[in-house]
Coordinates of C-alpha atoms and ligand atoms in Angstrom, one line a residue:
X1 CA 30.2 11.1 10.2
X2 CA 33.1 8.9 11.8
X3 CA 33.3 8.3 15.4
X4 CA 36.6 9.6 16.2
X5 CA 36.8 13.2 15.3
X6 CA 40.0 13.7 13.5
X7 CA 41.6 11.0 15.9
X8 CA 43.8 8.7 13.7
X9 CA 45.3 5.9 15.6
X10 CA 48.1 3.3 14.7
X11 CA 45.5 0.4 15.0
X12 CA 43.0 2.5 12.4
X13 CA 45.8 3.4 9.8
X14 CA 46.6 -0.3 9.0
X15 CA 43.0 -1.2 7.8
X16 CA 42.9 -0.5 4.2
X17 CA 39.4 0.1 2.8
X18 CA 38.3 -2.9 0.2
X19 CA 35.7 -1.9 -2.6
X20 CA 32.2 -2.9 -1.7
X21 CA 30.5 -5.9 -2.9
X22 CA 26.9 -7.4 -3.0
X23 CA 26.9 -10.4 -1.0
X24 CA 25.9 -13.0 -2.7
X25 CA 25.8 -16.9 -2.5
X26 CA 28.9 -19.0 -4.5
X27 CA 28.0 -19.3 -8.1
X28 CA 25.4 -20.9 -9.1
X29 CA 23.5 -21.2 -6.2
X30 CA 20.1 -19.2 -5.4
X31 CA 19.3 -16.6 -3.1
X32 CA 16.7 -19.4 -1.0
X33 CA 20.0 -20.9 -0.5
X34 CA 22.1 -17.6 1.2
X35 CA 19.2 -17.0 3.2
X36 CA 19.5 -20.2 4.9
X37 CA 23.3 -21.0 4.8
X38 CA 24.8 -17.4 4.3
X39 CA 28.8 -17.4 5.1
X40 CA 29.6 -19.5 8.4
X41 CA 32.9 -17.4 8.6
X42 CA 34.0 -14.2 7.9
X43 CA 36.1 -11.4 9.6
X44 CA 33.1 -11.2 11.6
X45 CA 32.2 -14.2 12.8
X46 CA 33.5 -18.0 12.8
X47 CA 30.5 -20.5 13.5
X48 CA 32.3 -23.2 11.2
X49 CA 31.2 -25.8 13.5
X50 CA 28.0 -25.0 14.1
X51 CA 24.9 -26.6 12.3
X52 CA 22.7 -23.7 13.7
X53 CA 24.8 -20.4 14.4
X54 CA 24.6 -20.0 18.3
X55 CA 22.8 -16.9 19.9
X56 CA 25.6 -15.0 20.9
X57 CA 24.1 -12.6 23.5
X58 CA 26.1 -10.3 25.1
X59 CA 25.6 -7.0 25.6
X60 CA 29.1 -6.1 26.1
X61 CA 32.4 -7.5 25.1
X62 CA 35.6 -8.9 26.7
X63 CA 38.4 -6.6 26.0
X64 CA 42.0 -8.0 26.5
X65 CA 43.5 -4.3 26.4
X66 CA 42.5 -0.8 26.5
X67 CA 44.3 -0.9 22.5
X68 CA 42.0 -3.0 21.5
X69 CA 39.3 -1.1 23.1
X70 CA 40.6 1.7 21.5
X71 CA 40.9 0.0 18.0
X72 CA 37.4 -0.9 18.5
X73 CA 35.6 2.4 18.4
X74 CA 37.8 3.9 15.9
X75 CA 36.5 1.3 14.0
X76 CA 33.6 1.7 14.5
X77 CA 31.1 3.0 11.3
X78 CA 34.3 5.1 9.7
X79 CA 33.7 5.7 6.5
X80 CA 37.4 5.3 5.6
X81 CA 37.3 1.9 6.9
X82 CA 35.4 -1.0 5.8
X83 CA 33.0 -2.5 8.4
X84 CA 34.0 -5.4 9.6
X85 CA 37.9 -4.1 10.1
X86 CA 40.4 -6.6 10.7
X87 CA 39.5 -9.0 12.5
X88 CA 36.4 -7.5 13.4
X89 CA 36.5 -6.2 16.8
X90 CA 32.9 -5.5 19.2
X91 CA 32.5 -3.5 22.1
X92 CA 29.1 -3.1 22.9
X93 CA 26.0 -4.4 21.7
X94 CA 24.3 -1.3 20.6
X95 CA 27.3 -1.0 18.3
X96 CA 27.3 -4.1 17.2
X97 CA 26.8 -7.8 17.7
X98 CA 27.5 -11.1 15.7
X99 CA 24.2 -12.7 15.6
X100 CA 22.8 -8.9 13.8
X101 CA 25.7 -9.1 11.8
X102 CA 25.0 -12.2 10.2
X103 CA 21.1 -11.5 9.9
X104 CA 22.3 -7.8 8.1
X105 CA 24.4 -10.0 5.5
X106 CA 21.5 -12.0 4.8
X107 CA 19.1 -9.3 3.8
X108 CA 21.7 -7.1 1.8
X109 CA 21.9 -10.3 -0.5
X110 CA 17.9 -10.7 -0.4
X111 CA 17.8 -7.2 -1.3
X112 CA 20.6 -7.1 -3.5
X113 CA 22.2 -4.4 -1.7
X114 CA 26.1 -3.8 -0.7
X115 CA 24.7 -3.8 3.0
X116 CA 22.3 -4.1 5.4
X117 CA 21.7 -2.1 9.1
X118 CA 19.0 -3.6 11.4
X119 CA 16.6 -2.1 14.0
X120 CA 14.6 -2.6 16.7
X121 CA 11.5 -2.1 14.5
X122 CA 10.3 -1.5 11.1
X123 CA 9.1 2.3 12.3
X124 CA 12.9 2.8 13.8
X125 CA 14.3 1.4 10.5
X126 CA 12.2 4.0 8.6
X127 CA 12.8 6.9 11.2
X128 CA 16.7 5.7 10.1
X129 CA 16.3 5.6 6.8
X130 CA 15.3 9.2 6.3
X131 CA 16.3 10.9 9.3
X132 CA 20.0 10.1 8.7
X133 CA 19.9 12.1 5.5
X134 CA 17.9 15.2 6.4
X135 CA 18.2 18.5 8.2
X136 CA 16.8 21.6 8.3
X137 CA 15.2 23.0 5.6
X138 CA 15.3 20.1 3.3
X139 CA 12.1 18.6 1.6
X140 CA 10.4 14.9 1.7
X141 CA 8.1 13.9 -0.9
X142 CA 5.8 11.2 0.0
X143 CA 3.4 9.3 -1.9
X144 CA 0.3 9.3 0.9
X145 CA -0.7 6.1 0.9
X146 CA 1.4 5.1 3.7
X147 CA 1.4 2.9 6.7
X148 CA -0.4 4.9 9.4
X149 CA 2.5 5.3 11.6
X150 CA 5.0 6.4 9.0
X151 CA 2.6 8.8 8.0
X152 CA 2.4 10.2 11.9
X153 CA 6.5 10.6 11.6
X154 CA 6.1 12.4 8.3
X155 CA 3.3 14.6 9.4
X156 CA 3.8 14.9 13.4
X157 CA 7.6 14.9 13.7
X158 CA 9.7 15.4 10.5
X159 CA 8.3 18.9 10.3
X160 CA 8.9 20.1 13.9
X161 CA 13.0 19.4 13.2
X162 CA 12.5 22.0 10.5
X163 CA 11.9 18.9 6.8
X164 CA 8.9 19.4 4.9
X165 CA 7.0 16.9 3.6
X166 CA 5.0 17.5 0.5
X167 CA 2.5 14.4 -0.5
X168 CA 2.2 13.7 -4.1
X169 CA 0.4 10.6 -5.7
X170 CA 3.2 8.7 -7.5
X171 CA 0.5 6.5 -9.2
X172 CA 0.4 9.2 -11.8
X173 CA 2.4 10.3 -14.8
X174 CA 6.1 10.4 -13.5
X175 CA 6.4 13.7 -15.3
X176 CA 3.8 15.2 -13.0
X177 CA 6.5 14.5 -10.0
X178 CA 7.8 17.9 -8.8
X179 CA 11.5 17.4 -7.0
X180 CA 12.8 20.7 -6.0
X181 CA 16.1 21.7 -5.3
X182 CA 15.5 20.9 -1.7
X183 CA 13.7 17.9 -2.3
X184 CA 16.3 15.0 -0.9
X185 CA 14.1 11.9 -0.1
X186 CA 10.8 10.7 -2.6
X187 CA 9.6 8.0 -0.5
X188 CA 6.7 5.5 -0.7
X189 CA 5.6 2.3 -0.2
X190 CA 5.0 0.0 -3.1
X191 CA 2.3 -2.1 -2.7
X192 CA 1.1 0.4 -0.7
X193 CA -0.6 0.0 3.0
X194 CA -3.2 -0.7 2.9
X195 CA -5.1 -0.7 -0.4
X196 CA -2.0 -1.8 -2.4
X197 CA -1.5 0.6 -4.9
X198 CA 1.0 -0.1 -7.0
X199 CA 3.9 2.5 -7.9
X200 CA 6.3 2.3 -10.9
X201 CA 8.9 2.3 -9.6
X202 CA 11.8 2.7 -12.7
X203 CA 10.1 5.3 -13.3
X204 CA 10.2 7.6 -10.4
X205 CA 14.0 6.4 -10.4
X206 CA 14.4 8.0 -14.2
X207 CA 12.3 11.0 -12.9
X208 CA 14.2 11.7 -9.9
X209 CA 17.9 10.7 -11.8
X210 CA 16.9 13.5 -14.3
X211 CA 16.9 16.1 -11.7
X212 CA 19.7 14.6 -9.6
X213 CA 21.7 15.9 -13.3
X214 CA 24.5 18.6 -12.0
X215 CA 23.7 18.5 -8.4
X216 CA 26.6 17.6 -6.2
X217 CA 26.5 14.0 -3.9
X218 CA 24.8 16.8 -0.9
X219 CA 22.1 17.9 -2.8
X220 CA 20.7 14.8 -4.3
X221 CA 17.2 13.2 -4.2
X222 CA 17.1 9.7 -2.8
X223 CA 14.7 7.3 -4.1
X224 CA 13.7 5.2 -0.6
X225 CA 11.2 2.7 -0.5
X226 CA 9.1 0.5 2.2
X227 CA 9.8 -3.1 1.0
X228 CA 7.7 -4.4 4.1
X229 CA 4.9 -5.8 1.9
X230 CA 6.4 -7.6 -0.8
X231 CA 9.4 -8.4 0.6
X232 CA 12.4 -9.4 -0.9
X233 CA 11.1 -12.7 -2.1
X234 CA 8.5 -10.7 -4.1
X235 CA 10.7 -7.5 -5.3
X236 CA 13.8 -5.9 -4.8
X237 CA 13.2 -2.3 -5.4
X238 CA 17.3 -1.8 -6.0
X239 CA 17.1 -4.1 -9.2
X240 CA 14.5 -1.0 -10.4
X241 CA 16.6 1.8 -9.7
X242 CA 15.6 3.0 -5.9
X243 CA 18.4 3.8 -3.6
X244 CA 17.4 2.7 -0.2
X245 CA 15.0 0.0 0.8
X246 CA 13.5 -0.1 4.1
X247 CA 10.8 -2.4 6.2
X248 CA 9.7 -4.5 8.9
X249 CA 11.2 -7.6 9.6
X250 CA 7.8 -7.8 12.0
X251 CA 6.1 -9.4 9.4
X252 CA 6.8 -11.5 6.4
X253 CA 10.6 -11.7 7.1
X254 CA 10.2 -13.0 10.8
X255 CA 7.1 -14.8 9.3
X256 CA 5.7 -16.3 12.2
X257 CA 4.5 -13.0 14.5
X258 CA 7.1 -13.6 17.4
X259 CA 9.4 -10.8 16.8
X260 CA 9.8 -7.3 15.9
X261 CA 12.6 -5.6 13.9
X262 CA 13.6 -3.4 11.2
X263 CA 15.9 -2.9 8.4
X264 CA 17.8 -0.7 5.7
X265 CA 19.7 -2.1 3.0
X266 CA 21.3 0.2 0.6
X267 CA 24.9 0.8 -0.6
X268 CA 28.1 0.8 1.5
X269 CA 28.3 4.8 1.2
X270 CA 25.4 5.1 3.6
X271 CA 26.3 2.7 5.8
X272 CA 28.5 4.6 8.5
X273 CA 25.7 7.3 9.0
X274 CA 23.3 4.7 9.5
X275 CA 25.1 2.6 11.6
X276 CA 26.1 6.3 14.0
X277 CA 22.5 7.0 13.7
X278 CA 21.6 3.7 15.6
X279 CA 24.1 3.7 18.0
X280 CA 23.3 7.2 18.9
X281 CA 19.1 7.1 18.4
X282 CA 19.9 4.0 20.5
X283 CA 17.6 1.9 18.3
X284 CA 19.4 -1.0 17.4
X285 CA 18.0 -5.0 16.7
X286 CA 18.9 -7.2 20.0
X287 CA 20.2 -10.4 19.4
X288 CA 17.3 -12.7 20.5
X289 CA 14.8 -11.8 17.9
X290 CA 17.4 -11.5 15.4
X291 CA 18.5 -15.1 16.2
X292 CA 15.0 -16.1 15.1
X293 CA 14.5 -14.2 12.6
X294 CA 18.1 -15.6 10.8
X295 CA 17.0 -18.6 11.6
X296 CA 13.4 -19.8 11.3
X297 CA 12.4 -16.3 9.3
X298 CA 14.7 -16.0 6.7
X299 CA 15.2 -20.0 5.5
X300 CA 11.4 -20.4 5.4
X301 CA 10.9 -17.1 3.8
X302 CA 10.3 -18.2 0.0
X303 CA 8.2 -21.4 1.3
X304 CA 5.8 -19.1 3.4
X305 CA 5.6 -16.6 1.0
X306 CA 4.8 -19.6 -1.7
X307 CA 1.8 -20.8 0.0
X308 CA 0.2 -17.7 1.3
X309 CA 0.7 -16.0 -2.7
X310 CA -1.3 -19.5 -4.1
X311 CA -4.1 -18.9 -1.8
X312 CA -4.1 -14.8 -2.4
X313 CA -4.2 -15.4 -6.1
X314 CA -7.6 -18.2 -5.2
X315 CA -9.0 -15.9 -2.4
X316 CA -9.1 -12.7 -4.7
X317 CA -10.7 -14.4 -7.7
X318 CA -13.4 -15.9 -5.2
X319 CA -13.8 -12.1 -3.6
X320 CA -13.4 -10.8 -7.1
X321 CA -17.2 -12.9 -8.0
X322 CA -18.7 -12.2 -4.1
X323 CA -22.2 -10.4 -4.4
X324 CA -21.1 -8.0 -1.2
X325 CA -17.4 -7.0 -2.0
X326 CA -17.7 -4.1 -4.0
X327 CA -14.0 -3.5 -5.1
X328 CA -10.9 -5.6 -4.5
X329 CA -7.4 -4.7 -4.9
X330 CA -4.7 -7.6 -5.4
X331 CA -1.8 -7.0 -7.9
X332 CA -1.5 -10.3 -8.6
X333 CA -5.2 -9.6 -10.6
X334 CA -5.9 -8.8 -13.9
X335 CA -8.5 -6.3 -12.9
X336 CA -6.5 -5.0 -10.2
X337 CA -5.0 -0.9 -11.0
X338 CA -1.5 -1.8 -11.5
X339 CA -1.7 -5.0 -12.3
X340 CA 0.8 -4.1 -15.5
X341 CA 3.3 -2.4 -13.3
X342 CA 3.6 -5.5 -10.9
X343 CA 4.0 -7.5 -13.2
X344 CA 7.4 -6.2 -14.4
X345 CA 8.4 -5.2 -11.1
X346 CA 7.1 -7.9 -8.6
X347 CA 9.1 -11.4 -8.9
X348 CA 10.4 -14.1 -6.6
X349 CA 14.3 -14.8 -6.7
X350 CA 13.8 -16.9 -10.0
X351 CA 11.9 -14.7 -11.6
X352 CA 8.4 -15.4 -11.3
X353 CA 5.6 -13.6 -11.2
X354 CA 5.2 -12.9 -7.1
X355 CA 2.4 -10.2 -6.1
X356 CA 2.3 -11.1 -2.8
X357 CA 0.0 -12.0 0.2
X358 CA -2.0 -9.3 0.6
X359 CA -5.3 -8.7 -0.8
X360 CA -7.8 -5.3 0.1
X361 CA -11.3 -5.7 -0.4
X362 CA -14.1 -3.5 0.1
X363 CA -18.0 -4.2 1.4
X364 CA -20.5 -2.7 -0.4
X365 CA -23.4 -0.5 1.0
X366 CA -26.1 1.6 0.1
X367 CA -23.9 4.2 1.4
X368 CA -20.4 5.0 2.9
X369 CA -22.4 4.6 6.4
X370 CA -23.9 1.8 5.8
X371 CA -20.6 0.2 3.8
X372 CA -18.0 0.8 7.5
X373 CA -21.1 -0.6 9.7
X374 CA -21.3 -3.9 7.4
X375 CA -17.0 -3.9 7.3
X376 CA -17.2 -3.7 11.1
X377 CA -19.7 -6.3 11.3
X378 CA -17.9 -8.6 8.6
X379 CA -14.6 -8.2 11.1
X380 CA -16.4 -8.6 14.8
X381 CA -17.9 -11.7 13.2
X382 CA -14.6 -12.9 12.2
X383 CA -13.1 -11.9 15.7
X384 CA -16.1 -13.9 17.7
X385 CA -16.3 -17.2 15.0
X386 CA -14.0 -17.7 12.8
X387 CA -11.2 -20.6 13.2
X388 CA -7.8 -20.1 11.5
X389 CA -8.8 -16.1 10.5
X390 CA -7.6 -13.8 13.1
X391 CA -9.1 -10.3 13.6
X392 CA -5.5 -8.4 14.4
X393 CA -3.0 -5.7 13.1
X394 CA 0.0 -6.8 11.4
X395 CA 0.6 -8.9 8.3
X396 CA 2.6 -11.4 7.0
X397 CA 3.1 -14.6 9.3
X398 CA 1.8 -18.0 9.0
X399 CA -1.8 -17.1 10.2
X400 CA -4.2 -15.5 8.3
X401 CA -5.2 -11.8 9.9
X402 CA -7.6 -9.8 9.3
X403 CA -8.5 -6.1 10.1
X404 CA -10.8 -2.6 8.8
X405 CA -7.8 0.2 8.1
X406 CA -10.3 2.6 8.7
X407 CA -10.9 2.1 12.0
X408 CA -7.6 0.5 13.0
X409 CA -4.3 0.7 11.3
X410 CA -4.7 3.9 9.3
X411 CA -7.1 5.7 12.0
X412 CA -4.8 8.9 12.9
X413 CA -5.1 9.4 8.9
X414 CA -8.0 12.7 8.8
X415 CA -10.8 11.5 6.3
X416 CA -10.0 13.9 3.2
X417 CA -6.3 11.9 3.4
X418 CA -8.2 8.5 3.8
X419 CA -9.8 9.5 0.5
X420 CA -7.0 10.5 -1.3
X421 CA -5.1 7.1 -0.2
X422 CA -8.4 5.2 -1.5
X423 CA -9.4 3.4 1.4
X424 CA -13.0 3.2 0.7
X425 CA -15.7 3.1 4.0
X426 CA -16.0 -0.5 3.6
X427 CA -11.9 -1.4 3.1
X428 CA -10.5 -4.7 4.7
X429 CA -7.3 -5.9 4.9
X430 CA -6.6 -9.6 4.7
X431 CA -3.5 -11.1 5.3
X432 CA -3.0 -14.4 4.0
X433 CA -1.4 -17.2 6.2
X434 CA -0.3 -20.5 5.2
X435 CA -3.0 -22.2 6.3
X436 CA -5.2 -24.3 3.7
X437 CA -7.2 -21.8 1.4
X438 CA -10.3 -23.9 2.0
X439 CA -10.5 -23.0 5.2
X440 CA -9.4 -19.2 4.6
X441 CA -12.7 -19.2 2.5
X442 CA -14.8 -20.8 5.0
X443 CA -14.1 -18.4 7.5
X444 CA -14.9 -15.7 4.7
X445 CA -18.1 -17.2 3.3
X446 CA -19.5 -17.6 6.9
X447 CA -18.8 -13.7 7.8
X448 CA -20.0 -12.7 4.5
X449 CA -22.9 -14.4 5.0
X450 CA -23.3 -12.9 8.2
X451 CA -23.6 -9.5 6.5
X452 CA -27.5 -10.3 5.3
Ligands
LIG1 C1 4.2 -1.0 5.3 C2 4.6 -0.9 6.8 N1 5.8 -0.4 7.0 C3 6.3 -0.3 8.3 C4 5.6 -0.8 9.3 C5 6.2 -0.7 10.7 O1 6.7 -1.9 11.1 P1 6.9 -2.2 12.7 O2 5.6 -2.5 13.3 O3 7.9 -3.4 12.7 O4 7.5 -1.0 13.3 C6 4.4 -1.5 9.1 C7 3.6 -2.1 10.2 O5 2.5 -2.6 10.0 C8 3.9 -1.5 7.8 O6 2.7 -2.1 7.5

């Protein structure tokens, strides 16, 4: 899907296409340490002399002749030519931009990947990440237990451009995973939004590479996941055999609930559709948020993420031995479903047990009634009097947040969905910040209490 139809020009010819690599830190150094420093120059960009790389915003660029103009959208996403060409030449900002360049570098190597494509949200970087691949008549199967929105694109919109999407629980034996001949995406999200269900992923991967035997590069089932909860300082899901990662940069990766952005990282051969698909969906990162997320997201990433996982392990044993929770859900414990699976699969970049910041809970009540009015109560009094707990949507940043799926986040879902994805009358989702678990735990205690 290049740019120029057919067009060859001189300035295209003398690029020569270099095999794809995994950008990585020099040897010997960790991944903490890419994240914050990355490469100051490349064919892309030279900030040498630059402590902090400046915010380059422009949204179009100085062209000294129409050849170079010329040069510049041939270059553009060809697949013949590897992105950056030569020296690297920009146009227009929806195209792309220095300051998203460098950001894109930074999560390939957090994710492991050969590249990295950024958008304007996590929702546009899913819409991306499946969309690009599929057309008519092809099949997506979906694990249900999905964010509410993405769930609303499978089931409102992927199905009026002619995909289906078949749900299937991928909790369950891997040999119980149907993948037609049609089927090109299996897509979940692992933990899973929002009660954190935990899928193997290896293997799904050995499942769908077992069907993927004698079908050409067309016909093949892609393995995509949501990273957005774990992120990449918790698992990489290319290290366990998915193709394509996806996910917000809204929430742990910008860390600090200023932005919004989203992301793909997956190998090289994808990159050029991607990269036409943003230009022309026209949903690209802008450089301001992507300035902040490279540099105040990113280099505190494994820090935040450190913190907030020490009080998640502490607040789900103390939830774990509350009289009114009835059920709680953290991978990180031991009675937890999946507790096994995250252990293999969920580890920070030195290889440590990581299960993340998110912890889902459920009140308990005589009866599902009575179990969503004491959840609603347990949240209101949170919203009206608690100190560093925040009743609000999203997740990962440095305060703690709080919220009832149910009746928020996973609404749209219709009740015999809700069921199947396991969120329970009474569900919570907590969030944990940074802040001292002490204090996370008076704020819980208090609404708990409230509950009598
Ligand atoms: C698992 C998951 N994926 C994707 C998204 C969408 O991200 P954004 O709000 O950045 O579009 C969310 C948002 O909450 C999410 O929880």
């Amino acid at each position: 899907m290049a740019t120029r139809k057919g067009k060859s020009t001189s300035a295209s010819k003398t690029v020569q296409k270099e095999a794809a690599e995994v950008p990585k830190p020099p040897r010997g150094y960790s991944t903490d340490a890419f994240l914050m420093y990355g490469r100051q120059k490349t064919r892309h960009w030279d900030y040498q002399h630059h402590v902090v790389p400046p915010l380059s915003a422009s949204s179009t660029f100085r062209l000294e002749s129409h050849q170079r103009g010329e040069a510049g959208f041939c270059g553009f996403a060809d697949p013949e030519l590897t992105r950056p060409t030569k020296p690297h030449i920009f146009i227009y900002e929806r195209l792309d931009e220095p300051v998203r360049a460098m950001l894109e570098e930074r999560l390939a190597a957090a994710e492991g990947a050969e590249m990295g494509v950024c958008f304007a949200s996590g929702m546009a970087a899913i819409s991306a990440a499946v969309a690009h691949r599929l057309k008519a008549g092809d099949e997506v199967v979906a694990h249900p237990t999905l964010y509410g929105c993405t769930y609303s694109l499978f089931t409102n919109w992927l199905p009026r451009y002619g995909v289906k999407v078949r749900y299937q629980d991928l909790t369950q034996a891997p040999s119980r995973l149907r993948i037609g001949k049609k089927t090109r995406i299996v897509y979940c999200e692992t933990p899973a939004n929002p009660t954190l269900q935990i899928v193997d992923m290896e293997a799904i991967a050995a499942r769908i590479a077992k069907a993927n035997e004698g079908r050409s590069q067309e016909e093949k089932c892609e393995f995509v996941v949501d990273n957005t909860f774990a992120t990449p300082a918790c698992q990489r899901p290319l290290e366990h055999g998915v193709d394509v990662v996806c996910g917000s940069l809204t929430k742990g990766l910008s860390g600090f609930g200023t932005d919004m952005g989203g992301y793909v990282a997956t190998s090289e051969s994808d990159e050029s559709s991607l990269l036409v698909f943003r230009k022309d969906f026209g949903s690209p990162l802008s450089p301001t948020p992507a300035w902040r997320i490279l540099n105040f997201g990113l280099p505190t990433l494994s820090l935040r993420v450190k913190q907030a996982q020490a009080s998640a392990f502490e607040l789900a044993d103390y939830l774990h031995e509350h009289p009114k929770v009835a059920r709680v859900q953290y991978p990180g414990h031991p009675a937890s479903k999946g507790y096994e699976t995250a252990r293999r699969q969920m580890h920070d970049f030195h290889g440590e047990f990581a299960p993340g910041t998110l912890i889902y809970f459920e009140v308990k009540g005589r009866n599902d009634k009575e179990a969503a009015a004491r959840a609603d109560q347990l949240v209101d009094t949170i919203g009206k009097k608690a100190y560093v707990i925040t009743l609000a949507v999203s997740l990962g940043q440095i305060r703690t947040l709080i919220e009832r799926p149910g009746g928020m986040t996973h609404s749209m879902l219709p009740e015999e969905v809700a069921q199947t994805c396991g969120i329970g009358a009474g569900g919570v989702r907590l969030a944990v910040g940074i802040e001292n678990p002490d204090d996370i735990r008076r704020d819980l205690e208090k609404a708990l209490k409230s509950l009598d």
